[in-house]
Tab-separated table of C-alpha atoms in Angstrom:
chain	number	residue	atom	x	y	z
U	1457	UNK	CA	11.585	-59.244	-40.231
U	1458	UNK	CA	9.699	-61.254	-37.095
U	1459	UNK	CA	9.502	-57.922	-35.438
U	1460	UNK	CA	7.618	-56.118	-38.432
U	1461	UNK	CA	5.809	-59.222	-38.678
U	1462	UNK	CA	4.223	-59.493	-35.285
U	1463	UNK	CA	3.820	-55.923	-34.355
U	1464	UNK	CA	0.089	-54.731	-34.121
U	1465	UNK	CA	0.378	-51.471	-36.383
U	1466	UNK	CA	1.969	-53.513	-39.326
U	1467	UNK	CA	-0.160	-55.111	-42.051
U	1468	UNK	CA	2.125	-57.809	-43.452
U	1469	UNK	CA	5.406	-57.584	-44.401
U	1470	UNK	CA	6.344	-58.737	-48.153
U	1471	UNK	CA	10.006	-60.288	-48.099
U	1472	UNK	CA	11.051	-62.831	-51.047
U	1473	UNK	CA	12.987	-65.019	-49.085
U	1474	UNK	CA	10.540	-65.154	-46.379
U	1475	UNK	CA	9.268	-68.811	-45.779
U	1476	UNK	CA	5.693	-68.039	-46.089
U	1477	UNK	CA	6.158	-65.751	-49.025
U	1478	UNK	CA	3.828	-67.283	-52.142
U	1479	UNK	CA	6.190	-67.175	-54.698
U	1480	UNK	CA	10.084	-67.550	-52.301
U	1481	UNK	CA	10.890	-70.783	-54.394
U	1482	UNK	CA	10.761	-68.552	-57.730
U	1483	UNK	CA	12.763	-66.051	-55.973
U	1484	UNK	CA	15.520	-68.243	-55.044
U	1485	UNK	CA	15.977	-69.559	-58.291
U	1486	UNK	CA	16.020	-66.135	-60.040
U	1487	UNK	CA	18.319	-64.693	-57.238
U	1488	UNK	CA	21.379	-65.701	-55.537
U	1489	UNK	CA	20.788	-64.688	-52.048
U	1490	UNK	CA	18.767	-62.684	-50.000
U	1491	UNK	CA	19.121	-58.732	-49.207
U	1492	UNK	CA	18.040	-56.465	-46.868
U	1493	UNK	CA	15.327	-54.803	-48.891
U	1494	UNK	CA	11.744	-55.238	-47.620
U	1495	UNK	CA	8.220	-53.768	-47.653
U	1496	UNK	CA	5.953	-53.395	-45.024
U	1497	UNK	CA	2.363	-52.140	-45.304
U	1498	UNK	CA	1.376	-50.283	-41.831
U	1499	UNK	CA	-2.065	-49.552	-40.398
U	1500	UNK	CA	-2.431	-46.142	-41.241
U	1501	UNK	CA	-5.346	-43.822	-42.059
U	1502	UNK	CA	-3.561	-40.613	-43.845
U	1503	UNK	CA	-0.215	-39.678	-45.910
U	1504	UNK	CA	0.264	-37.279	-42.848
U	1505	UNK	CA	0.221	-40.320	-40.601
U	1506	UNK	CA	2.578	-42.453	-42.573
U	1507	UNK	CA	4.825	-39.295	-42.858
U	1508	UNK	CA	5.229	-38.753	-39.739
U	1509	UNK	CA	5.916	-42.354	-38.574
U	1510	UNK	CA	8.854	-42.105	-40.849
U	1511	UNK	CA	10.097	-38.593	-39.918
U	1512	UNK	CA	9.853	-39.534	-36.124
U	1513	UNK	CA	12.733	-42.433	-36.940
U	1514	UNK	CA	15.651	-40.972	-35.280
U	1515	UNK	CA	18.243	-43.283	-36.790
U	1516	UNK	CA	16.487	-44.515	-40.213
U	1517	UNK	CA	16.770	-41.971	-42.422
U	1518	UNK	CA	13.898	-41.556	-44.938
U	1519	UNK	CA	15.780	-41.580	-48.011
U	1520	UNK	CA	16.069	-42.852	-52.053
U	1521	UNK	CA	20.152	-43.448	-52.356
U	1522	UNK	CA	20.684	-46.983	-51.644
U	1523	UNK	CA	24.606	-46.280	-51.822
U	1524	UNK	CA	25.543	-46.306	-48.503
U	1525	UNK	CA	25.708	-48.908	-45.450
U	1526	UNK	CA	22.413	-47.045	-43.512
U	1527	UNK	CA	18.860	-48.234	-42.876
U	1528	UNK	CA	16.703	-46.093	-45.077
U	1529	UNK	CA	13.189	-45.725	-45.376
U	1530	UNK	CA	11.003	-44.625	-48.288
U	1531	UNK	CA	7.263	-44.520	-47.894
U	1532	UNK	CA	4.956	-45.543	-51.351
U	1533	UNK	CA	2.907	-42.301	-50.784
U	1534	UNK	CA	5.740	-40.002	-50.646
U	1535	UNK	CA	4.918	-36.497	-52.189
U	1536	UNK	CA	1.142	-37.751	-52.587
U	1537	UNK	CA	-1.488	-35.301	-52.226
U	1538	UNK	CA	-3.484	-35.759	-48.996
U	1539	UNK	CA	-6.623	-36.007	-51.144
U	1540	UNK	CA	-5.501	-38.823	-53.438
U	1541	UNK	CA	-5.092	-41.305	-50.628
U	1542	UNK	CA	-6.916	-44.242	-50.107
U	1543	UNK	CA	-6.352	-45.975	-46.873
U	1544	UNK	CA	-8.144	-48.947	-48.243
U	1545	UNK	CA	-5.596	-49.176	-50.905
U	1546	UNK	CA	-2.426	-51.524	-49.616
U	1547	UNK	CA	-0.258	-49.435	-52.212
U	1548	UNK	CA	-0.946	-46.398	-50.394
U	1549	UNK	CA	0.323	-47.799	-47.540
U	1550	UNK	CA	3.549	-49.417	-48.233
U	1551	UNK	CA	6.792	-48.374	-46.655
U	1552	UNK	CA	10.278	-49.805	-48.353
U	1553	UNK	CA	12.811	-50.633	-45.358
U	1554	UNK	CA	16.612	-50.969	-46.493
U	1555	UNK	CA	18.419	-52.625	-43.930
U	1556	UNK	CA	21.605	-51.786	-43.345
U	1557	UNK	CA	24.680	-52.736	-41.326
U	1558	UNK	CA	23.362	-51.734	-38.044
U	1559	UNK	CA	22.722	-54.162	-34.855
U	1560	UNK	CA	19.182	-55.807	-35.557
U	1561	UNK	CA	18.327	-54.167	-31.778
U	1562	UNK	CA	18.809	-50.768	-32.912
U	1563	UNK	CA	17.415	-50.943	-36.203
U	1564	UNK	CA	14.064	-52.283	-33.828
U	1565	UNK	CA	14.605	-49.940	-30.735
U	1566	UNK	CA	14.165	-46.671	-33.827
U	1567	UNK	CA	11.528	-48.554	-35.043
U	1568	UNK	CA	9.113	-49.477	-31.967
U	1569	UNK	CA	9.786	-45.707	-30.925
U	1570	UNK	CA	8.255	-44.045	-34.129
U	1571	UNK	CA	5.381	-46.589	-33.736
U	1572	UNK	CA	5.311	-45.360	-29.935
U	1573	UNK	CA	4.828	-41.841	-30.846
U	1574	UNK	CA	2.632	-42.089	-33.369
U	1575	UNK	CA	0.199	-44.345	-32.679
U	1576	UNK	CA	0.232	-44.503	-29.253
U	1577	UNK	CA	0.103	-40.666	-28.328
């Protein structure tokens, strides 16, 4: 969560349980703990940008099954027509994160690479 919220190519990060998320009280009275399900909104100008960022993960698979013990990734925009999006639009730009049972260092290390290599190339 602290990594997604400090890198440079990441938006904000919307987490329930965070401490500075506007409505975390309500959230821990409706739920009983917290889970590794987050949304991050990147900096990104096109679906083809966004796309590749998540098909450059090597380890987090971009995926809808949340059956399993992976770290899966779905972005908001998946399937969208390059013409219908609107970088303006923070919708368009979300990316769901499961978290899974991995170390927190490799779930990170997958991460900062796909930011590497495509935004930094």
């Amino acid at each position: 969560l602290n990594y997604l919220k400090k890198h440079d190519q990441v938006e904000s990060v919307i987490f329930p349980f965070d401490e500075n998320f506007p409505q975390r009280e309500l959230a821990m009275k409706q739920m009983k703990g917290a889970c590794g399900l987050l949304t991050f909104i990147i900096k990104a100008s096109s679906v083809t940008q966004i796309e590749d960022f998540c098909n450059t993960l090597q380890h987090i698979l971009m995926a809808v099954s949340w059956g399993g013990h992976e770290s899966l990734v779905i972005p908001k925009c998946a399937g969208m027509p390059p013409s219908d999006f609107d970088p303006a639009n923070r919708e368009h730009r979300m990316i769901r994160l499961y978290v899974g049972m991995e170390e927190p260092g490799y779930i990170i290390k997958d991460l900062e690479q796909a930011f590497e290599k495509v935004f930094n190339s």
